[in-house]
XYZ file of N, CA and C in Angstrom:
774
model
N 128.636 64.106 75.341
C 127.668 65.271 75.184
C 126.208 65.162 75.354
N 125.878 66.246 76.573
C 124.325 65.582 76.778
C 123.411 66.121 75.753
N 122.495 65.495 75.962
C 121.285 65.690 74.970
C 120.625 66.714 75.089
N 120.464 67.469 74.083
C 119.798 68.666 74.015
C 118.320 68.710 74.326
N 118.032 70.093 75.285
C 117.037 70.305 75.566
C 115.748 70.728 74.703
N 114.876 70.321 74.368
C 113.906 70.850 73.670
C 112.573 71.543 74.024
N 112.251 72.770 73.775
C 111.088 73.529 74.291
C 110.173 73.814 72.902
N 109.092 73.244 73.094
C 107.912 73.738 72.127
C 107.583 75.130 72.265
N 106.823 75.856 71.401
C 106.366 76.892 71.747
C 105.205 77.236 70.620
N 104.329 78.331 70.981
C 103.341 78.562 70.187
C 102.997 79.812 69.740
N 103.657 80.726 70.741
C 103.347 82.255 70.767
C 104.768 82.820 70.724
N 105.441 83.454 69.771
C 106.906 83.938 70.223
C 106.887 85.345 70.670
N 105.901 86.039 70.654
C 105.104 87.231 71.209
C 105.104 87.087 72.785
N 104.253 86.162 73.320
C 103.673 86.249 74.557
C 104.335 85.036 75.747
N 104.895 83.981 75.214
C 105.029 82.910 75.994
C 106.597 83.214 76.737
N 106.512 82.646 77.846
C 107.838 82.988 78.938
C 108.151 81.625 79.245
N 109.223 81.280 79.073
C 110.044 80.063 79.464
C 111.054 80.257 80.843
N 110.937 81.154 81.461
C 111.738 81.577 82.968
C 111.152 80.491 83.974
N 111.728 80.109 84.911
C 111.749 78.947 85.684
C 110.874 79.749 87.011
N 111.282 81.161 87.269
C 110.634 81.782 88.349
C 109.219 82.163 87.891
N 108.188 81.571 88.932
C 106.928 81.895 89.143
C 106.503 83.034 90.385
N 106.223 84.083 89.935
C 106.147 85.083 90.953
C 104.923 85.646 90.894
N 103.941 85.888 91.792
C 102.616 86.570 91.604
C 103.031 87.952 91.544
N 102.771 88.837 90.331
C 103.296 89.980 90.224
C 102.160 90.855 91.430
N 102.861 92.039 91.649
C 102.072 93.058 92.724
C 101.360 93.881 91.670
N 100.508 94.696 92.228
C 99.862 95.764 91.459
C 100.786 96.922 91.560
N 101.224 97.519 90.181
C 101.976 98.834 90.076
C 100.740 99.797 90.233
N 100.516 100.881 90.926
C 99.581 101.475 90.841
C 100.353 103.091 91.132
N 99.345 103.931 91.381
C 99.916 105.380 91.775
C 100.298 105.540 92.998
N 100.531 104.575 93.934
C 101.516 104.698 95.086
C 102.492 104.244 95.355
N 102.979 103.192 93.946
C 104.484 102.872 93.952
C 105.323 104.278 93.853
N 106.297 104.154 94.652
C 107.358 105.089 94.652
C 108.596 104.913 93.753
N 108.467 105.299 92.534
C 108.996 105.309 91.213
C 110.421 106.041 91.934
N 110.292 107.477 92.181
C 111.215 108.086 92.642
C 111.249 108.510 94.258
N 112.727 108.400 94.605
C 112.928 108.580 96.110
C 113.421 109.489 96.469
N 113.041 110.270 97.339
C 113.783 111.710 97.818
C 114.471 111.605 99.034
N 114.294 110.621 99.439
C 115.289 110.177 100.675
C 116.693 109.786 100.256
N 117.809 110.793 100.738
C 119.082 110.615 100.237
C 119.661 109.446 100.743
N 119.466 108.841 101.715
C 119.791 107.575 102.312
C 119.593 106.617 101.297
N 118.183 106.350 101.139
C 117.699 105.535 99.799
C 118.663 105.575 98.643
N 118.964 106.807 98.006
C 119.368 107.153 96.724
C 120.951 106.817 97.152
N 121.463 107.083 98.107
C 122.877 106.649 98.426
C 122.996 105.195 98.533
N 122.170 104.612 99.262
C 122.345 103.017 99.114
C 122.234 102.444 97.679
N 121.146 103.064 97.128
C 121.068 102.482 95.690
C 122.329 102.652 95.021
N 122.918 103.382 94.865
C 123.923 103.864 94.078
C 125.265 102.835 94.618
N 125.403 102.673 95.899
C 126.442 101.642 96.336
C 126.224 100.407 96.225
N 124.930 99.910 96.323
C 124.610 98.538 95.982
C 124.631 98.442 94.501
N 124.043 99.347 93.499
C 124.080 99.175 92.020
C 125.537 99.372 91.405
N 126.385 100.398 91.733
C 127.490 100.309 90.955
C 128.849 100.070 91.848
N 128.622 99.837 93.221
C 129.860 99.317 93.866
C 129.940 97.669 94.362
N 128.831 97.342 95.157
C 128.762 96.044 95.907
C 128.402 95.200 95.020
N 127.798 94.988 93.656
C 127.395 94.117 92.831
C 128.063 94.079 91.845
N 129.185 95.112 91.421
C 129.878 95.098 90.472
C 131.139 93.638 90.550
N 131.712 93.653 91.589
C 132.504 92.182 91.547
C 131.555 90.959 91.167
N 130.596 91.011 91.534
C 129.564 89.648 91.292
C 129.351 89.656 89.994
N 129.010 90.947 89.430
C 128.587 91.025 88.011
C 129.889 90.173 87.038
N 131.073 90.861 87.249
C 132.368 90.606 86.470
C 132.564 88.978 86.703
N 132.307 88.575 87.963
C 132.838 86.915 88.426
C 131.905 85.902 87.660
N 130.675 86.336 87.511
C 129.693 85.509 87.288
C 129.694 85.450 85.744
N 129.678 86.743 85.083
C 129.590 86.730 83.502
C 131.025 85.998 82.998
N 132.342 86.203 83.936
C 133.313 85.676 83.137
C 133.458 84.266 83.439
N 133.220 83.733 84.934
C 132.867 82.376 84.957
C 132.128 81.519 84.293
N 130.922 81.643 84.447
C 129.735 81.391 83.899
C 129.913 81.526 82.270
N 129.877 82.409 81.886
C 129.618 82.549 80.470
C 130.732 83.104 79.400
N 132.119 83.057 79.973
C 133.066 83.733 79.388
C 133.079 85.121 78.377
N 132.033 85.655 78.782
C 131.428 86.829 78.099
C 132.552 87.875 77.577
N 132.154 87.896 76.201
C 133.278 88.822 75.348
C 132.078 89.728 74.703
N 132.615 91.242 74.675
C 131.928 92.134 74.255
C 132.618 92.694 72.676
N 131.861 92.936 71.994
C 132.354 93.739 70.696
C 131.717 94.936 70.400
N 132.355 95.989 70.415
C 131.824 97.129 70.251
C 131.409 98.241 71.370
N 132.037 98.056 72.367
C 131.880 98.449 73.592
C 132.092 100.262 73.332
N 133.064 100.193 72.382
C 133.538 101.785 72.352
C 132.832 102.565 71.551
N 131.402 101.934 71.201
C 130.700 103.023 70.347
C 129.845 103.643 71.438
N 129.737 103.212 72.591
C 128.986 104.343 73.620
C 129.806 105.331 74.464
N 130.880 105.222 74.353
C 131.763 106.301 75.010
C 131.903 107.385 74.691
N 131.409 107.936 73.221
C 131.364 109.311 73.167
C 129.907 109.726 73.915
N 129.418 109.047 74.108
C 127.938 109.180 74.773
C 128.085 109.225 76.405
N 129.239 109.288 77.172
C 129.181 109.200 78.568
C 128.273 110.284 79.228
N 128.396 111.408 78.608
C 127.751 112.554 79.304
C 126.273 112.788 78.763
N 125.743 111.654 78.218
C 124.467 111.810 77.372
C 123.283 110.801 77.830
N 121.992 110.909 78.173
C 121.438 109.788 78.621
C 121.035 109.270 77.163
N 120.761 107.730 77.411
C 120.265 106.939 76.164
C 119.492 105.906 76.212
N 119.090 105.128 75.363
C 118.265 103.852 75.710
C 119.203 102.606 75.107
N 119.268 101.464 75.821
C 119.494 100.242 75.280
C 118.691 99.399 74.932
N 118.754 98.478 74.054
C 117.634 97.613 73.355
C 118.585 96.020 73.227
N 117.917 94.872 73.931
C 118.505 93.876 73.774
C 117.831 92.586 73.704
N 118.315 91.484 73.004
C 117.297 90.040 73.477
C 117.610 89.503 74.690
N 116.476 89.065 75.049
C 116.125 88.455 76.608
C 116.335 86.989 76.503
N 117.739 86.647 76.653
C 117.962 85.149 76.749
C 118.420 84.796 78.364
N 118.528 85.383 79.403
C 119.170 84.882 80.711
C 118.315 85.390 81.587
N 117.734 84.684 82.557
C 117.217 85.248 83.860
C 117.922 86.012 84.652
N 119.158 85.689 84.576
C 120.342 86.312 85.873
C 121.151 87.318 85.471
N 121.843 86.437 84.068
C 122.829 87.619 83.678
C 122.034 88.697 82.796
N 121.094 88.656 82.355
C 120.352 90.018 81.554
C 120.413 90.798 82.379
N 120.676 90.880 83.869
C 120.277 91.875 84.547
C 121.752 93.098 85.054
N 122.760 92.274 84.339
C 124.021 93.149 84.209
C 124.824 93.062 82.831
N 124.215 92.313 82.112
C 125.258 92.441 80.736
C 125.312 93.952 80.315
N 124.008 94.495 80.324
C 124.243 95.699 79.649
C 125.068 96.710 80.466
N 124.803 96.606 81.840
C 125.459 97.476 82.853
C 126.907 97.378 82.596
N 127.583 96.371 82.116
C 128.925 96.154 82.052
C 129.200 96.973 80.627
N 128.338 97.139 79.821
C 129.015 97.894 78.754
C 129.248 99.329 78.816
N 128.527 100.017 79.573
C 128.829 101.392 79.627
C 129.302 101.646 80.839
N 129.733 100.860 82.020
C 130.162 101.059 83.368
C 131.140 102.065 83.224
N 131.155 103.334 84.047
C 130.300 103.307 85.515
C 129.094 104.418 85.372
N 128.602 104.429 84.115
C 127.162 105.039 83.854
C 126.600 104.107 84.521
N 125.536 104.880 85.565
C 124.373 104.079 85.960
C 123.187 103.671 84.853
N 122.984 102.294 84.873
C 122.038 101.759 83.968
C 120.755 101.205 84.699
N 119.625 101.497 84.195
C 118.422 101.145 84.624
C 117.326 100.314 83.624
N 116.557 99.736 84.116
C 115.910 98.363 83.365
C 114.555 98.681 83.162
N 113.931 98.716 82.291
C 112.325 98.433 82.345
C 111.755 97.111 82.455
N 110.995 96.967 83.612
C 110.833 95.275 83.759
C 109.410 95.466 84.303
N 108.882 93.798 84.095
C 107.806 93.435 84.507
C 107.507 93.735 85.981
N 106.236 93.769 86.364
C 105.991 93.834 88.024
C 106.589 92.683 88.631
N 106.712 91.553 88.004
C 106.983 90.367 88.915
C 108.525 90.744 89.384
N 109.487 91.493 88.745
C 110.778 91.606 88.927
C 110.923 92.244 90.511
N 109.763 93.494 90.943
C 109.724 94.073 92.308
C 108.546 93.193 93.171
N 107.923 92.168 93.216
C 107.122 91.971 93.716
C 107.629 90.811 94.982
N 108.637 90.538 94.854
C 109.288 89.599 96.343
C 109.359 90.772 97.574
N 108.811 89.878 98.415
C 108.913 91.022 99.620
C 110.540 91.006 99.983
N 110.864 92.453 100.487
C 112.262 92.844 100.706
C 113.116 92.766 99.606
N 112.979 91.848 98.743
C 113.971 91.704 97.512
C 113.643 92.782 96.634
N 112.091 92.929 96.390
C 111.667 93.784 95.401
C 112.421 95.143 95.670
N 112.706 95.771 96.977
C 113.426 96.991 97.164
C 115.049 96.754 96.733
N 115.460 95.748 96.859
C 116.916 95.561 96.516
C 116.905 95.562 95.087
N 115.681 95.150 94.069
C 115.839 94.873 92.865
C 115.628 96.258 92.217
N 114.628 97.290 92.870
C 114.646 98.473 92.508
C 116.089 99.409 92.662
N 116.453 99.006 93.801
C 118.169 99.720 93.893
C 118.619 99.234 93.178
N 118.820 98.126 92.439
C 119.743 97.801 91.343
C 119.304 98.177 90.058
N 118.337 98.965 89.722
C 118.062 99.961 88.774
C 116.829 99.523 88.146
N 115.765 98.366 88.761
C 114.486 98.227 88.167
C 113.666 99.238 88.023
N 112.539 99.563 87.148
C 111.626 100.560 86.904
C 110.359 99.797 86.225
N 109.512 99.152 86.975
C 108.515 98.221 86.437
C 107.340 98.742 85.816
N 106.665 98.202 85.072
C 105.973 98.934 84.146
C 104.720 98.878 85.103
N 103.519 100.284 84.851
C 102.608 100.294 85.553
C 101.753 98.989 85.152
N 100.694 98.682 86.108
C 99.860 97.990 85.811
C 98.191 98.624 85.835
N 98.147 99.931 86.249
C 96.983 100.412 86.456
C 97.685 102.257 85.656
N 96.459 102.397 84.915
C 96.503 103.805 84.081
C 97.407 104.937 85.039
N 97.105 105.380 86.042
C 96.964 106.206 87.060
C 98.329 106.157 87.472
N 99.324 105.008 87.498
C 100.822 105.083 87.710
C 101.431 105.565 86.530
N 100.954 105.592 85.209
C 101.691 105.979 84.056
C 102.520 107.109 84.215
N 101.555 108.462 84.718
C 102.624 109.584 85.066
C 104.175 109.260 85.683
N 103.805 108.984 86.725
C 104.891 108.878 87.664
C 106.297 107.798 86.988
N 105.643 106.632 86.142
C 106.521 105.830 85.423
C 107.223 106.849 84.636
N 106.881 107.475 83.653
C 107.239 108.353 82.583
C 107.979 109.467 82.950
N 107.732 109.847 84.181
C 108.397 110.801 85.247
C 109.743 110.208 85.495
N 109.671 109.156 85.972
C 110.980 108.500 86.430
C 112.118 108.204 85.210
N 111.457 107.825 83.950
C 112.480 107.567 83.140
C 113.117 109.261 82.421
N 112.129 109.927 82.445
C 112.709 111.488 81.924
C 113.655 111.869 83.005
N 113.538 111.702 84.169
C 114.420 112.167 85.088
C 115.780 111.443 84.858
N 115.704 110.259 84.821
C 116.863 109.552 84.595
C 117.822 109.716 83.396
N 117.139 109.939 82.402
C 117.676 110.209 81.073
C 118.291 111.819 81.420
N 117.645 112.640 81.891
C 118.297 114.056 82.421
C 119.267 114.046 83.101
N 119.519 112.832 83.855
C 120.686 112.698 84.538
C 121.816 111.839 83.702
N 121.249 111.600 82.674
C 122.681 111.066 81.895
C 122.808 109.746 81.955
N 122.066 108.950 82.615
C 122.033 107.694 82.909
C 121.374 106.948 81.421
N 121.803 105.638 81.619
C 121.230 104.773 80.476
C 119.991 103.960 80.724
N 119.168 103.580 80.068
C 118.350 102.649 80.093
C 117.680 101.732 79.416
N 117.960 100.129 79.905
C 117.645 98.984 79.192
C 116.446 98.498 78.900
N 116.042 98.133 77.905
C 114.774 97.496 77.692
C 114.946 96.323 76.807
N 114.422 95.425 77.152
C 114.252 94.334 76.555
C 112.866 93.989 75.866
N 112.880 94.236 74.548
C 111.584 94.262 73.727
C 111.122 93.103 73.565
N 111.870 91.960 73.524
C 111.060 90.759 73.312
C 110.273 90.382 74.409
N 110.325 91.016 75.897
C 109.773 90.918 76.975
C 109.692 89.816 77.783
N 109.718 88.735 77.239
C 109.886 87.487 77.889
C 111.103 86.426 77.805
N 111.764 85.885 78.651
C 112.890 85.323 78.649
C 112.682 84.071 77.981
N 113.633 83.661 77.048
C 113.746 82.539 76.277
C 115.088 82.042 76.382
N 115.368 81.611 77.683
C 116.962 80.946 77.818
C 117.650 80.455 76.648
N 118.780 80.950 76.348
C 119.744 80.396 75.324
C 119.050 80.543 73.834
N 118.160 81.120 73.801
C 117.631 81.359 72.369
C 118.465 82.071 71.539
N 118.944 81.725 70.215
C 120.036 82.108 69.345
C 119.337 83.030 68.417
N 117.766 83.117 68.003
C 117.401 84.123 66.990
C 116.845 85.285 67.859
N 116.271 85.813 66.944
C 115.517 87.371 67.720
C 114.381 87.354 67.250
N 113.160 87.168 68.234
C 112.054 87.081 68.298
C 111.480 88.436 67.623
N 110.453 88.371 67.153
C 109.660 89.475 66.618
C 109.120 90.139 67.817
N 109.201 91.491 67.843
C 108.733 92.468 68.869
C 108.175 93.673 68.440
N 107.253 94.179 69.182
C 106.315 95.453 68.938
C 107.392 96.881 69.031
N 107.028 97.862 68.714
C 107.416 99.026 68.611
C 107.552 100.050 69.663
N 106.454 99.597 70.648
C 105.958 100.622 71.537
C 106.870 100.980 72.273
N 107.949 99.982 72.659
C 108.993 100.495 73.686
C 109.992 101.566 72.938
N 109.952 101.658 71.711
C 110.843 102.714 70.794
C 110.257 104.465 70.969
N 108.899 104.306 71.682
C 108.479 105.377 71.825
C 109.616 106.698 72.786
N 110.218 105.951 73.957
C 110.984 106.743 74.628
C 112.140 107.343 73.778
N 113.018 106.907 73.183
C 114.009 107.406 72.604
C 113.368 108.778 71.357
N 112.281 108.310 70.951
C 111.771 109.177 70.020
C 110.991 110.559 70.598
N 110.336 110.491 71.831
C 109.906 111.402 72.646
C 110.790 112.291 72.921
N 112.023 111.757 73.352
C 112.908 112.607 74.345
C 114.150 113.000 73.117
N 113.886 112.327 72.197
C 115.020 112.629 71.215
C 116.393 112.216 71.546
N 116.566 110.889 72.123
C 117.808 110.660 72.730
C 118.437 109.452 71.549
N 119.626 109.355 71.560
C 119.964 108.073 70.950
C 119.556 106.717 71.622
N 119.518 105.735 70.817
C 119.421 103.975 71.263
C 120.861 103.451 70.816
N 121.209 102.380 71.429
C 121.985 101.330 71.048
C 121.583 100.148 71.091
N 121.785 98.637 70.565
C 121.435 97.902 70.922
C 122.472 96.682 70.967
N 122.018 95.752 71.909
C 123.302 94.526 72.074
C 122.539 93.293 71.651
N 123.307 92.645 71.179
C 122.712 91.255 70.646
C 123.909 90.186 71.474
N 123.244 89.408 72.223
C 123.668 88.342 72.823
C 123.845 87.009 72.138
N 124.829 86.508 71.767
C 124.814 85.070 71.070
C 125.855 84.431 71.437
N 125.498 83.188 71.397
C 126.336 81.827 72.011
C 126.829 81.389 70.999
N 128.264 80.978 71.625
C 129.336 80.959 70.344
C 130.186 79.445 70.990
N 130.722 78.346 70.297
C 131.371 77.300 70.868
C 132.828 77.671 71.238
N 133.226 77.095 72.135
C 135.009 77.016 72.736
C 135.348 75.620 73.145
N 136.511 75.605 73.402
C 136.898 74.241 74.023
C 137.547 73.128 72.967
N 137.837 72.075 73.472
C 138.764 71.163 72.748
C 137.606 70.593 71.855
N 136.594 70.311 72.019
C 135.547 69.687 71.137
C 134.600 70.584 70.926
N 134.519 71.521 71.241
C 133.952 72.985 70.782
C 132.359 72.769 71.300
N 132.152 72.133 72.292
C 130.814 71.957 73.100
C 130.944 72.575 74.119
N 131.535 73.753 74.462
C 131.442 74.625 75.609
C 130.614 75.928 74.986
N 129.639 76.551 75.871
C 129.524 77.648 75.468
C 129.617 78.890 76.172
N 130.075 80.109 75.194
C 130.090 81.376 75.619
C 129.616 82.611 75.004
N 129.371 83.550 75.873
C 128.533 84.660 75.239
C 129.239 85.968 74.559
N 129.230 86.025 73.431
C 129.760 87.271 72.589
C 128.517 88.250 72.507
N 128.462 89.332 73.263
C 127.772 90.204 72.693
C 127.956 91.501 72.172
N 127.347 91.628 71.062
C 127.950 92.890 70.065
C 127.061 93.890 70.212
N 127.567 94.942 70.634
C 126.922 96.493 70.793
C 126.918 97.134 69.583
N 125.850 97.707 69.186
C 125.934 98.649 67.813
C 124.998 99.877 68.202
N 125.300 100.792 67.108
C 124.635 101.824 67.457
C 125.546 103.321 67.330
N 125.342 104.478 67.686
C 124.000 105.054 67.819
C 122.867 104.883 66.823
N 121.639 104.855 67.118
C 120.577 104.984 66.193
C 119.493 106.316 66.668
N 119.448 107.031 65.887
C 118.978 108.332 66.122
C 117.264 108.337 65.472
N 116.405 108.586 66.291
C 115.126 108.836 65.309
C 115.318 110.134 64.073
N 114.677 109.603 63.064
C 114.277 110.219 61.847
C 113.477 111.220 62.017
N 113.809 112.599 62.287
C 113.035 113.693 62.481
C 111.905 113.901 61.200
N 112.381 113.726 60.446
C 111.700 113.710 58.964
C 110.539 112.663 58.777
N 110.241 112.004 59.552
C 108.997 111.436 59.935
C 108.030 111.420 61.007
N 106.704 111.391 60.898
C 105.813 111.348 62.117
C 106.299 110.586 63.567
N 105.659 110.944 64.276
C 106.078 110.395 65.680
C 106.091 108.765 65.634
N 104.865 108.493 65.035
C 104.466 107.065 64.877
C 105.242 106.404 63.863
N 105.880 107.026 63.077
C 106.610 106.544 61.788
C 108.249 106.424 62.311
N 108.406 107.249 63.284
C 109.747 107.526 63.915
C 109.807 106.296 64.614
N 108.808 105.928 65.521
C 108.734 104.750 66.339
C 109.048 103.651 65.491
N 108.430 103.486 64.496
C 108.299 102.300 63.605
C 109.717 102.063 63.033
N 110.075 102.896 62.629
C 111.329 103.239 61.304
C 112.572 102.895 62.480
N 112.566 103.335 63.808
C 113.545 102.971 64.585
C 113.529 101.693 65.063
N 112.428 101.162 65.111
C 112.561 99.580 65.731
C 112.674 98.711 64.489
N 112.709 98.940 63.306
C 113.061 98.494 62.060
C 114.313 98.479 62.021
N 115.110 99.299 62.277
C 116.699 99.422 62.315
C 117.131 98.546 63.084
N 117.039 98.703 64.260
C 117.614 98.009 65.537
C 117.309 96.650 65.642
N 115.831 96.146 65.202
C 115.400 94.653 64.947
C 116.115 94.281 63.745
N 116.346 94.573 62.627
C 117.752 94.159 61.716
C 118.812 94.064 61.863
N 119.319 94.872 62.526
C 120.588 94.881 63.303
C 120.853 93.910 64.245
N 119.784 93.483 65.103
C 119.971 92.412 65.762
C 119.835 90.884 65.553
N 119.040 90.857 64.079
C 118.980 89.922 63.389
C 120.390 89.515 62.656
N 120.886 90.340 62.089
C 121.997 90.289 61.501
C 123.047 89.681 62.498
N 123.013 90.324 63.673
C 124.374 89.878 64.586
C 124.051 88.216 65.442
N 122.637 88.155 65.433
C 122.478 86.887 65.923
C 122.837 85.772 65.327
N 122.998 85.841 63.952
C 123.545 85.068 63.050
C 125.029 84.367 63.519
N 125.575 85.293 64.109
C 126.976 84.696 64.699
C 126.933 83.357 65.746
N 125.616 83.116 66.073
C 125.566 82.024 67.191
C 125.780 81.040 66.399
N 126.488 79.891 66.732
C 126.960 78.722 66.497
C 126.965 77.394 67.043
N 126.163 77.434 68.234
C 126.108 76.471 69.014
C 124.447 76.778 69.653
N 123.614 75.595 70.038
C 122.391 75.740 70.529
C 122.593 74.726 71.679
N 122.128 75.363 73.012
C 122.430 74.599 74.343
C 120.638 74.081 74.075
N 119.877 74.885 73.933
C 118.302 74.712 73.836
C 117.863 74.650 72.586
N 116.993 73.737 71.880
C 116.185 73.940 70.734
C 114.771 74.206 70.842
N 114.663 75.236 70.181
C 113.173 75.872 70.583
C 112.304 75.100 68.930
N 111.365 74.684 69.279
C 110.656 74.179 67.808
C 108.991 74.516 68.132
N 108.654 75.431 67.185
C 106.920 76.028 67.212
C 106.662 74.443 66.994
N 105.412 74.821 67.824
C 104.088 73.355 67.775
C 103.523 73.695 66.597
N 102.918 72.632 66.008
C 101.398 72.566 64.919
C 100.318 72.814 65.280
């Protein structure tokens, strides 16, 4: 068995351990969140929901032997727009793990600007469903309008509230409640999916991903807007923490620096 990799961290909220080092572009009011060109939109649909699907299935099965538990919970909401929250532990697989939960519903992702900052590939990433977070205040109305329109079309939007990738991390990092304002303001359901790492094989030294799907979680309308946001975050966070306890193998060990 290989010696376990160890990563030391100081800040659970802000440290990033992805190997990709990309200089982020500025996402300002000129960034085109909504494309009116029908050719662009048809191409996006074909890439997102047809061409990429076999790659997603083969990679997840061969690399991770991924298994979903609870996918049936989203089925009653196939004609409803909703939000999905998950733990961020894979640089590539996290781009499609949630998409396989509710396929063929189109699924979009709120991402950091780095994800759409590569020349040419940035357009492909957007066609695959990326919605980059604005870097200037003037871009915020277009960003929010994009979210509203996708939810109105009964698509799903995935958010990784931990914001940063910690590969193979088996716990749930603390995260802020800011991203929970979307289901609260739009009065839409939310789901969460928790990726756990479990052992298999003759010596139980191989790793597979078991993803637990939970929900729906609805905002509590008896509370104020800010209270709803915080309370929804707490319910989803606590659910993910409980599910994460099903992980039983560590590929990378994370230790907090003193």
